[in-house]
Short mmCIF file of the C-alpha atoms (twelve columns), coordinates in Angstrom:
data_MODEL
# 
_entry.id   MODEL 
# 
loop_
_atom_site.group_PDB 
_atom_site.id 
_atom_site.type_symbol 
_atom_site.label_atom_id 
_atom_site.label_alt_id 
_atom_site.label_comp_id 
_atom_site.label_asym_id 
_atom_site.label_seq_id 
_atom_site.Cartn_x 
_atom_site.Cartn_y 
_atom_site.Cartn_z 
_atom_site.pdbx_PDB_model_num 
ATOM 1   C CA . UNK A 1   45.628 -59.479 6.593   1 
ATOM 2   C CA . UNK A 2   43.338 -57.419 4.965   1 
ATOM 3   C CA . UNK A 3   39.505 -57.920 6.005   1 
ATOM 4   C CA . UNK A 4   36.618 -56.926 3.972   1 
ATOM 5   C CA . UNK A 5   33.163 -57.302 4.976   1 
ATOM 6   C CA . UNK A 6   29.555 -56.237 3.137   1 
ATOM 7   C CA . UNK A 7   26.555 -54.996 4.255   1 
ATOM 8   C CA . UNK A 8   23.159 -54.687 2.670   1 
ATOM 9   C CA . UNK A 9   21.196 -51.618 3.903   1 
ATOM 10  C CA . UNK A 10  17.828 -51.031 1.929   1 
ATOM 11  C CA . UNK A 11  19.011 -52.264 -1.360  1 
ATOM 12  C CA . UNK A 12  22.769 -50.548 -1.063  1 
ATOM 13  C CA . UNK A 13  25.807 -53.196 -0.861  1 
ATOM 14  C CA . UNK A 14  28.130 -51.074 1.499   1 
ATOM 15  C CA . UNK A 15  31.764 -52.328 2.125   1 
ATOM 16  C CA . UNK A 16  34.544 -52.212 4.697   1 
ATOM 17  C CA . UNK A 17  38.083 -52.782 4.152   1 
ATOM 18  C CA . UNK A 18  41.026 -52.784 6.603   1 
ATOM 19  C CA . UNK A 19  44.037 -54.650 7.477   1 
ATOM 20  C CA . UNK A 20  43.132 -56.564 10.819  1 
ATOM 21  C CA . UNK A 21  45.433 -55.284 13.418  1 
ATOM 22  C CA . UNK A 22  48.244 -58.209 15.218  1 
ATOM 23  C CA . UNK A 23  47.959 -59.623 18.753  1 
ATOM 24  C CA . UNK A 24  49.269 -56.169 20.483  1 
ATOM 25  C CA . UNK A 25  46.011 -54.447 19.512  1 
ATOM 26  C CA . UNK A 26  46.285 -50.712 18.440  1 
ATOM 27  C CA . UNK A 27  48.651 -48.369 21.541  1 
ATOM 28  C CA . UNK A 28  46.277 -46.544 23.471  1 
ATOM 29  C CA . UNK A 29  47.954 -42.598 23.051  1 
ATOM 30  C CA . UNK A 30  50.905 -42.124 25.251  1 
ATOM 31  C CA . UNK A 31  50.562 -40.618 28.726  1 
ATOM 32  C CA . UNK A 32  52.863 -37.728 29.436  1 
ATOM 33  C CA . UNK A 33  54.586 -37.464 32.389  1 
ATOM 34  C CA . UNK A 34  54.113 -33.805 32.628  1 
ATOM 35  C CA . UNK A 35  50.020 -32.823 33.261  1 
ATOM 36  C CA . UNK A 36  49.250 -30.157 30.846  1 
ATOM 37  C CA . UNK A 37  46.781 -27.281 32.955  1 
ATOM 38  C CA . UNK A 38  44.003 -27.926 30.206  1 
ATOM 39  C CA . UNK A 39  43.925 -31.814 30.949  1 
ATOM 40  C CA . UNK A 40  40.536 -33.299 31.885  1 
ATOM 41  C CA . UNK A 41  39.880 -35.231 35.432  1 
ATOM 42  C CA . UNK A 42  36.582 -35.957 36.005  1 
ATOM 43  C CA . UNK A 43  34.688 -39.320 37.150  1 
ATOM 44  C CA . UNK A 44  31.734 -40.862 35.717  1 
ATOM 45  C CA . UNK A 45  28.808 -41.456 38.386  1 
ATOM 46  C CA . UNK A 46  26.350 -42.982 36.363  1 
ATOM 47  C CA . UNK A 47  26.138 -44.348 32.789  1 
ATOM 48  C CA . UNK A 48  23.284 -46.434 31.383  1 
ATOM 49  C CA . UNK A 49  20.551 -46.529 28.618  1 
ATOM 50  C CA . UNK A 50  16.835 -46.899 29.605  1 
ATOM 51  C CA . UNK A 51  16.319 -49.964 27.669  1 
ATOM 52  C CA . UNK A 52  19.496 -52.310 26.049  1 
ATOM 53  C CA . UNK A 53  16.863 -53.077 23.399  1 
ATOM 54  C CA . UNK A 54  14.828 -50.769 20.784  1 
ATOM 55  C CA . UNK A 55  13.064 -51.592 17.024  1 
ATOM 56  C CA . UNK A 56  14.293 -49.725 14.451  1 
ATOM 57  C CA . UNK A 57  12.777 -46.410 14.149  1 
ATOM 58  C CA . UNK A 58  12.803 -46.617 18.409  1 
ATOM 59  C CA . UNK A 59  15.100 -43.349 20.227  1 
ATOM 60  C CA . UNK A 60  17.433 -44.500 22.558  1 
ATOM 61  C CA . UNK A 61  17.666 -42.964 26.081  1 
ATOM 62  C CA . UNK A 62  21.132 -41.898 27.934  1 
ATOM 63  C CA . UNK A 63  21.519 -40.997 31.162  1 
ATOM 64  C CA . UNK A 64  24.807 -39.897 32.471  1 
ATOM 65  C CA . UNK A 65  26.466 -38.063 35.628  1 
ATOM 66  C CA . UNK A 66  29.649 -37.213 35.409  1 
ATOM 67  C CA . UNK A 67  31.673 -34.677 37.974  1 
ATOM 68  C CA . UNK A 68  34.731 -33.022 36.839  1 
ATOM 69  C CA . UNK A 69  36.846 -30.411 35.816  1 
ATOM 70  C CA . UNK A 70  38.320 -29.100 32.274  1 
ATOM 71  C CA . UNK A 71  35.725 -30.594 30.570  1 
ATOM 72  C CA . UNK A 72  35.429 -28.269 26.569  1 
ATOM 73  C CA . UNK A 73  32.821 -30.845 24.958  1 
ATOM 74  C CA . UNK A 74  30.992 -33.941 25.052  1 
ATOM 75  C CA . UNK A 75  29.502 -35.885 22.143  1 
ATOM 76  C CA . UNK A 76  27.747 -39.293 21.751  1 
ATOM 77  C CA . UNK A 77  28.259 -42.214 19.064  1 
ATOM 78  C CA . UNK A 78  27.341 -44.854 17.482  1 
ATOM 79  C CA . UNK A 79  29.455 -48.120 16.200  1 
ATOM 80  C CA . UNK A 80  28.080 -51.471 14.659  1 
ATOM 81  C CA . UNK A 81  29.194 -54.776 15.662  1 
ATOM 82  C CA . UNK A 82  30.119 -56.774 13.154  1 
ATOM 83  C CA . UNK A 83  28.358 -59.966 13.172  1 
ATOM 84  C CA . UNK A 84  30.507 -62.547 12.555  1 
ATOM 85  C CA . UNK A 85  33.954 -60.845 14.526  1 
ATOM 86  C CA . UNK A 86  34.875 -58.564 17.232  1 
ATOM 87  C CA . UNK A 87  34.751 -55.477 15.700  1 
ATOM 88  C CA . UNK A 88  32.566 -52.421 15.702  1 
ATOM 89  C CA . UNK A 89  32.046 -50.101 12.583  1 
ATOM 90  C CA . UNK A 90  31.448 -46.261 12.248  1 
ATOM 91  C CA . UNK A 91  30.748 -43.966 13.982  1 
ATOM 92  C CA . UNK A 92  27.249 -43.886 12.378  1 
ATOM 93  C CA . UNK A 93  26.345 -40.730 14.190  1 
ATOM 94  C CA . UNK A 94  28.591 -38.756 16.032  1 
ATOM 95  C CA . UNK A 95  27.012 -35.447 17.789  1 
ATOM 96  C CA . UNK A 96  27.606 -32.838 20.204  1 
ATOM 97  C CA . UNK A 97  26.070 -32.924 23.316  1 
ATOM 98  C CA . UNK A 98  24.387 -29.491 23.678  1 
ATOM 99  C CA . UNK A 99  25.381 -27.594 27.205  1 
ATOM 100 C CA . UNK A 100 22.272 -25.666 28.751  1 
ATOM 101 C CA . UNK A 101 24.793 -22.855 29.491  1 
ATOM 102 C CA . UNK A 102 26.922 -20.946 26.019  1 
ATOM 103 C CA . UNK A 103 29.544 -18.431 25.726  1 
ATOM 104 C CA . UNK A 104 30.368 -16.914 22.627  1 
ATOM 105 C CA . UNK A 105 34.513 -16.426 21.753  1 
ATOM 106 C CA . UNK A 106 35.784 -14.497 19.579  1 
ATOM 107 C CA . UNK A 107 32.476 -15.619 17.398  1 
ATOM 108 C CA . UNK A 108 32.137 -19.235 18.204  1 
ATOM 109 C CA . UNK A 109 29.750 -20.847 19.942  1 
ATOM 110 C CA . UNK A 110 31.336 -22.926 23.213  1 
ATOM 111 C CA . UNK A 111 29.684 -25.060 25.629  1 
ATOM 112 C CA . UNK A 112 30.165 -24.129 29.680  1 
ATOM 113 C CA . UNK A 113 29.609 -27.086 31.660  1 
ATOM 114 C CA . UNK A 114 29.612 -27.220 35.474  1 
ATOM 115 C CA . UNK A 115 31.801 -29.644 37.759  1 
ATOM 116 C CA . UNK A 116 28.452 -31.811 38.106  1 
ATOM 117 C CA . UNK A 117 26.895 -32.801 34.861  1 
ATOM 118 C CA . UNK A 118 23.686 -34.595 34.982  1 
ATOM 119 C CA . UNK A 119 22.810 -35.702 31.230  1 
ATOM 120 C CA . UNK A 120 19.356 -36.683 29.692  1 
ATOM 121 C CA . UNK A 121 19.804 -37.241 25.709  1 
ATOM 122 C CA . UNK A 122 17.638 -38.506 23.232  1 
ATOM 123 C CA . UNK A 123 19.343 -40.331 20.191  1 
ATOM 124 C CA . UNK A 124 17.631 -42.243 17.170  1 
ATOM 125 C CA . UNK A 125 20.241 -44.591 15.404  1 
ATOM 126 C CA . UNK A 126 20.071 -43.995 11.924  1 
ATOM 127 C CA . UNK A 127 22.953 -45.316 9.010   1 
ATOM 128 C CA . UNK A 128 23.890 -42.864 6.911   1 
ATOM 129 C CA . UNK A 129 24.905 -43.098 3.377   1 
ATOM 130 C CA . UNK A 130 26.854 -41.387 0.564   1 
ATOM 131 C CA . UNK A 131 26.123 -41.595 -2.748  1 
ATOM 132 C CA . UNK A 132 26.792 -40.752 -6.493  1 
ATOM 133 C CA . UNK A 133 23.621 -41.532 -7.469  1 
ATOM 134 C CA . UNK A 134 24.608 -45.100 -8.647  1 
ATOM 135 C CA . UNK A 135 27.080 -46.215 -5.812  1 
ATOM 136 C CA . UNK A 136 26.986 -46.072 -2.000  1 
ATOM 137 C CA . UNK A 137 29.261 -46.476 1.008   1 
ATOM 138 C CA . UNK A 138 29.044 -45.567 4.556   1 
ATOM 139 C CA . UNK A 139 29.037 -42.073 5.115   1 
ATOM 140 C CA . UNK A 140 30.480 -42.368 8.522   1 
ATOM 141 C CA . UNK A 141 30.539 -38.665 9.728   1 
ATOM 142 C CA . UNK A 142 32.326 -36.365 12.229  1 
ATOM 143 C CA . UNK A 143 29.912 -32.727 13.523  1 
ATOM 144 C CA . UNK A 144 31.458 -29.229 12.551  1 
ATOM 145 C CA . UNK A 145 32.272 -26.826 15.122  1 
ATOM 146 C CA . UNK A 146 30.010 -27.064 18.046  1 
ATOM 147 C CA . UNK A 147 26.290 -24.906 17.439  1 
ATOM 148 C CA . UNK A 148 26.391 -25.530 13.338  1 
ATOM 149 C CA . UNK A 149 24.626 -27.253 11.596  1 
ATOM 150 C CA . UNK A 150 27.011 -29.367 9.671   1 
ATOM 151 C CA . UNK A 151 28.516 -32.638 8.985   1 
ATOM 152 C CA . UNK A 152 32.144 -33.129 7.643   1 
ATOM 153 C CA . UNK A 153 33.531 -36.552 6.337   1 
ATOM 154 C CA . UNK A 154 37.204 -37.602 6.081   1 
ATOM 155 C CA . UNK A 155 38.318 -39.551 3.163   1 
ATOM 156 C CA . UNK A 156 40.441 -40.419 0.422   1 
ATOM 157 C CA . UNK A 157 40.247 -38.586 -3.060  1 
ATOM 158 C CA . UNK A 158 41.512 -39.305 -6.393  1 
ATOM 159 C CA . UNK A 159 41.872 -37.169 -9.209  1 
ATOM 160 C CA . UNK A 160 40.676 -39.502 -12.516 1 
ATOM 161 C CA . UNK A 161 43.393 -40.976 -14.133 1 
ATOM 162 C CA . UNK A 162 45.803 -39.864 -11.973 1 
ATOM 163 C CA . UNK A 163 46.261 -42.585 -9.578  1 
ATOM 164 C CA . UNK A 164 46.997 -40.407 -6.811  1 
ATOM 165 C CA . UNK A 165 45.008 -40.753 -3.370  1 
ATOM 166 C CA . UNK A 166 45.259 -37.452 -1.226  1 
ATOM 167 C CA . UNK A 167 43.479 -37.079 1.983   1 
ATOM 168 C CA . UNK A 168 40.255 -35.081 1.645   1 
ATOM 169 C CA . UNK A 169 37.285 -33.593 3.790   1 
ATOM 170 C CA . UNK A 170 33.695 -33.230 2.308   1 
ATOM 171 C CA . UNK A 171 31.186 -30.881 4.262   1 
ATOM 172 C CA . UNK A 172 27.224 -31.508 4.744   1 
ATOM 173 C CA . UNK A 173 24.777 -29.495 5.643   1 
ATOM 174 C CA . UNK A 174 21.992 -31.192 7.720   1 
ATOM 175 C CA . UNK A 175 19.968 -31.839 4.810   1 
ATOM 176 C CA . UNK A 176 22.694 -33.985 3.178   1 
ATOM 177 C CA . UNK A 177 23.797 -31.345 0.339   1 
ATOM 178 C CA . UNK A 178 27.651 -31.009 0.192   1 
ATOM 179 C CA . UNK A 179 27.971 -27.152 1.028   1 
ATOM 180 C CA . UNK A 180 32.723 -27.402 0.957   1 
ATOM 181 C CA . UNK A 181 35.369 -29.857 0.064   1 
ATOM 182 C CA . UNK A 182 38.932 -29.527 1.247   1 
ATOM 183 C CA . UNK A 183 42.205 -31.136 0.299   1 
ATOM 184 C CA . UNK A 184 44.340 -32.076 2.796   1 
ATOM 185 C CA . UNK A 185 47.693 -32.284 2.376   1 
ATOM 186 C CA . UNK A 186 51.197 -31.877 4.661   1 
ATOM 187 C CA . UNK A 187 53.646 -29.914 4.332   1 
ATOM 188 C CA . UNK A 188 57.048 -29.498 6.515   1 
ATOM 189 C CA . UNK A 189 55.471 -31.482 8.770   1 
ATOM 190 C CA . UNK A 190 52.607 -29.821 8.629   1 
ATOM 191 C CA . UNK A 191 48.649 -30.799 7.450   1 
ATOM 192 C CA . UNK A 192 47.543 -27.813 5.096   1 
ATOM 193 C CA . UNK A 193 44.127 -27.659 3.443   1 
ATOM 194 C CA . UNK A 194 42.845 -26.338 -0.074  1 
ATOM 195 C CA . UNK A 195 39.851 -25.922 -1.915  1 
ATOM 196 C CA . UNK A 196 38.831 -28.780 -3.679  1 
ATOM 197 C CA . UNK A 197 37.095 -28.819 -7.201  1 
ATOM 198 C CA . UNK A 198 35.649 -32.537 -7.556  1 
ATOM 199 C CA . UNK A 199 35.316 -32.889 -11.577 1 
ATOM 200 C CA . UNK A 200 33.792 -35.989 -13.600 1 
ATOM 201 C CA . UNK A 201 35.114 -38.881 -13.101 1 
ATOM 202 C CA . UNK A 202 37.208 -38.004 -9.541  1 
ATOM 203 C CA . UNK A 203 36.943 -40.647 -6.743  1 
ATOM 204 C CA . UNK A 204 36.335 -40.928 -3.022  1 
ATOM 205 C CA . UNK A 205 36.897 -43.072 -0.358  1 
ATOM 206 C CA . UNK A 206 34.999 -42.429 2.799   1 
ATOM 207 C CA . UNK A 207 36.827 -43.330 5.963   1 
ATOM 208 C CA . UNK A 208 35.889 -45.564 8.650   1 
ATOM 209 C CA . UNK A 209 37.148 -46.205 12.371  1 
ATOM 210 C CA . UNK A 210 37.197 -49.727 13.405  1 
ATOM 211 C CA . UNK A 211 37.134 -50.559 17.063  1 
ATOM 212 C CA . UNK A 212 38.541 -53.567 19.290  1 
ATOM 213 C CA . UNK A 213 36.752 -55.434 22.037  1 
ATOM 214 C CA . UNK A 214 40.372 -53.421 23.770  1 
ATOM 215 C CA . UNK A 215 38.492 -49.972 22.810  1 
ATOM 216 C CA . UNK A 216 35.834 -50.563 25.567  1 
ATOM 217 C CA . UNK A 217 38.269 -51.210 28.336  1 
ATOM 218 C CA . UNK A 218 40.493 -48.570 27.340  1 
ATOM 219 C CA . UNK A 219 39.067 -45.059 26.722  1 
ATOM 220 C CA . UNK A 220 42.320 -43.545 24.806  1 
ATOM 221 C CA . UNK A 221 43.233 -46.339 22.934  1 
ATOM 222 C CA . UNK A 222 43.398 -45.255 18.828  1 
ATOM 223 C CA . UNK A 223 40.860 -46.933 16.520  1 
ATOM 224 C CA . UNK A 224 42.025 -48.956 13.391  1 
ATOM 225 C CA . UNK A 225 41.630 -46.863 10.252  1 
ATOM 226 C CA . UNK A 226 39.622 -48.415 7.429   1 
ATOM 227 C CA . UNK A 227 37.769 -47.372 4.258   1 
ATOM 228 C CA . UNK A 228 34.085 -48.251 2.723   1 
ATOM 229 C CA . UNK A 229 33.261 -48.273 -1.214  1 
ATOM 230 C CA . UNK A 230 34.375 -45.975 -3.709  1 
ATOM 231 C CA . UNK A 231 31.982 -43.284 -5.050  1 
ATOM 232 C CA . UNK A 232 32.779 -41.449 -8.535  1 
ATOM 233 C CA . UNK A 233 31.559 -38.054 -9.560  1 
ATOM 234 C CA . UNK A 234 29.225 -38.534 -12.480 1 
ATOM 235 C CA . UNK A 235 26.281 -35.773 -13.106 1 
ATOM 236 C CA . UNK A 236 24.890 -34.810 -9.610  1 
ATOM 237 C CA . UNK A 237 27.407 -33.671 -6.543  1 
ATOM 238 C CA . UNK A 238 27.806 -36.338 -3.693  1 
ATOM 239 C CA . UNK A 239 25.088 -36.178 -1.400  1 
ATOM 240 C CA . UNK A 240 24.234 -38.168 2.046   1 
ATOM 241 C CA . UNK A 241 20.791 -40.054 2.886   1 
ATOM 242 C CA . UNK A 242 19.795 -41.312 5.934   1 
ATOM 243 C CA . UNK A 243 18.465 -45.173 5.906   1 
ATOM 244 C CA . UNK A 244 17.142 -47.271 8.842   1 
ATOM 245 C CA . UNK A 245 19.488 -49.186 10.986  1 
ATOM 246 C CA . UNK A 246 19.824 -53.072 10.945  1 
ATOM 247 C CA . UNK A 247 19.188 -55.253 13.268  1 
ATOM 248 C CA . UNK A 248 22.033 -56.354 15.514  1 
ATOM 249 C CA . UNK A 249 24.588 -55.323 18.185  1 
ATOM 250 C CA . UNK A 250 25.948 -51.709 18.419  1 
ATOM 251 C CA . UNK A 251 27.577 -49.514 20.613  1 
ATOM 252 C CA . UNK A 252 26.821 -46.111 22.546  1 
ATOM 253 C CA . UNK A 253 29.669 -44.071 23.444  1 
ATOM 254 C CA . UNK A 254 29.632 -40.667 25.598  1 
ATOM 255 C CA . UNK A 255 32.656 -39.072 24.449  1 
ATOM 256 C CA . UNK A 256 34.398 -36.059 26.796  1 
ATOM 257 C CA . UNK A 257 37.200 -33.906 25.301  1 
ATOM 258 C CA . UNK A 258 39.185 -32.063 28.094  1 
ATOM 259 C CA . UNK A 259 40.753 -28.467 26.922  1 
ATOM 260 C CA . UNK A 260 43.898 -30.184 25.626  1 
ATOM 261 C CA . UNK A 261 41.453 -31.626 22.870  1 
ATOM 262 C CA . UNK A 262 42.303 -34.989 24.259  1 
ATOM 263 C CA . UNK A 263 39.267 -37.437 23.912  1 
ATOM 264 C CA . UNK A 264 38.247 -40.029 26.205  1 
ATOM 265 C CA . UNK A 265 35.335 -42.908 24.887  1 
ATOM 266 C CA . UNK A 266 33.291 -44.857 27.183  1 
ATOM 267 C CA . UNK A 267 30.984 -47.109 25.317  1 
ATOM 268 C CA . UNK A 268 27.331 -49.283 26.486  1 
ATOM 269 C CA . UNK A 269 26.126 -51.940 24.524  1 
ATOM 270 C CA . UNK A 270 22.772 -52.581 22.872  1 
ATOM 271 C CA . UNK A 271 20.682 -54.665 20.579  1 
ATOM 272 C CA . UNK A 272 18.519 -53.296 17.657  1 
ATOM 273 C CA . UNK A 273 15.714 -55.655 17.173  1 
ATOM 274 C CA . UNK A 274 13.640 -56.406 13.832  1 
ATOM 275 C CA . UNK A 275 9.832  -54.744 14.176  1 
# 
């Protein structure tokens, strides 16, 4: 059954859709019985925020040890609970976790992180939203490559008229200007991408990742895919703003990815209070 649920966020009426998942929850991604050499192992020593409660406006603090091995990247996000149901929204921010210690290869930017970790990381919640100047819907983004400064959002995009929804990927530059915009499309198998030209009256769809009370217990198990509102191209190119979060329930996750760029999500709870 399909749920929808709104949400007002300084004068913008944002929506969620998605088709609530059966009694089997969503398969957490299949273990092989063959260990790949990239594949992470590591154990989380400590985990915990400074304070389970902020006001809006107030930067949450992580602390995290970890010791391990394989480790490529770690990010942090952020999910809102719904307040009605067990389900968590987003993720509203989603962000590298910078290493001290960088290589460059073959003209990227990596992280090198030891076998003991010892995190201290600052994070202000913020919601962010994308617009066409008239409409909004959750801009619920993913970062770039690790050490740029951009923002990419997933989607689905419809030519006007045409009836046709094709997955799509909008890029952001920190300041919320789109700076590319990608087709995606699959072929033989295959996911290919193409430049995208976004003309008047062409629609998107932002994407949004739903997660289970079974997320938190589970660290590989897939989110539910969803969508929020539909924006239209009318004079001035889609653009992202950044709006205070509401008060209620979220979620923290500490993200690691291992070198098989297999992701593992551990998640603390806590409360946003009104000033």
């Amino acid at each position: 059954m399909e749920l929808v649920r709104t949400f007002v966020v300084n004068d913008w009426e944002l929506k969620i859709a998605f088709n609530e998942p059966d009694h089997s929850g969503v398969p957490s991604k299949s273990n092989p019985s063959h260990i790949a050499p990239g594949a992470g192992k590591y154990q989380i020593i400590a985990f915990e925020l400074a304070s389970v409660k902020v006001t809006a406006g107030e930067a949450l603090s992580l602390l995290a040890q970890i010791n391990g091995e394989n480790i490529a990247f770690l990010y942090t996000e952020l999910y809102l609970k719904d307040p009605e149901r067990d389900y968590y929204y987003g993720p509203l921010m989603h962000e590298h976790v910078r290493s001290k210690v960088e290589k460059e290869i073959n003209g990227l930017i990596h992280p090198v992180w030891d076998s003991d970790i010892n995190l201290s990381v600052e994070i202000a919640p913020l919601i962010r939203v994308l617009t066409d100047g008239i409409n909004a819907a959750f801009a619920f983004m993913h970062p770039g490559r690790y050490g740029q400064e951009e923002v990419q959002l997933e989607g689905l995009f419809t030519k006007k008229n045409s009836g046709k929804a094709d997955r799509a990927r909008l890029k952001f530059d920190l300041h919320g200007e789109m700076i590319d915009k990608q087709i995606i499309l699959e072929k033989r198998g295959r996911l290919m991408t193409h430049d995208l030209v976004i003309k008047s009256g062409d629609m998107f769809i932002p994407a949004v990742h739903v997660l289970t009370t079974q997320n938190l217990a589970t660290p590989q198990m897939r989110s539910i895919h969803g969508i929020s509102g539909t924006i239209t191209k009318l004079e001035d190119p889609f653009h992202w703003v950044d709006e205070a979060p509401l008060p209620g329930d979220y979620l923290l996750g500490l993200v690691i990815e291992d070198f098989n760029g297999d992701r593992f999500h551990h998640y603390l709870p806590f409360t946003i209070v009104g000033e």
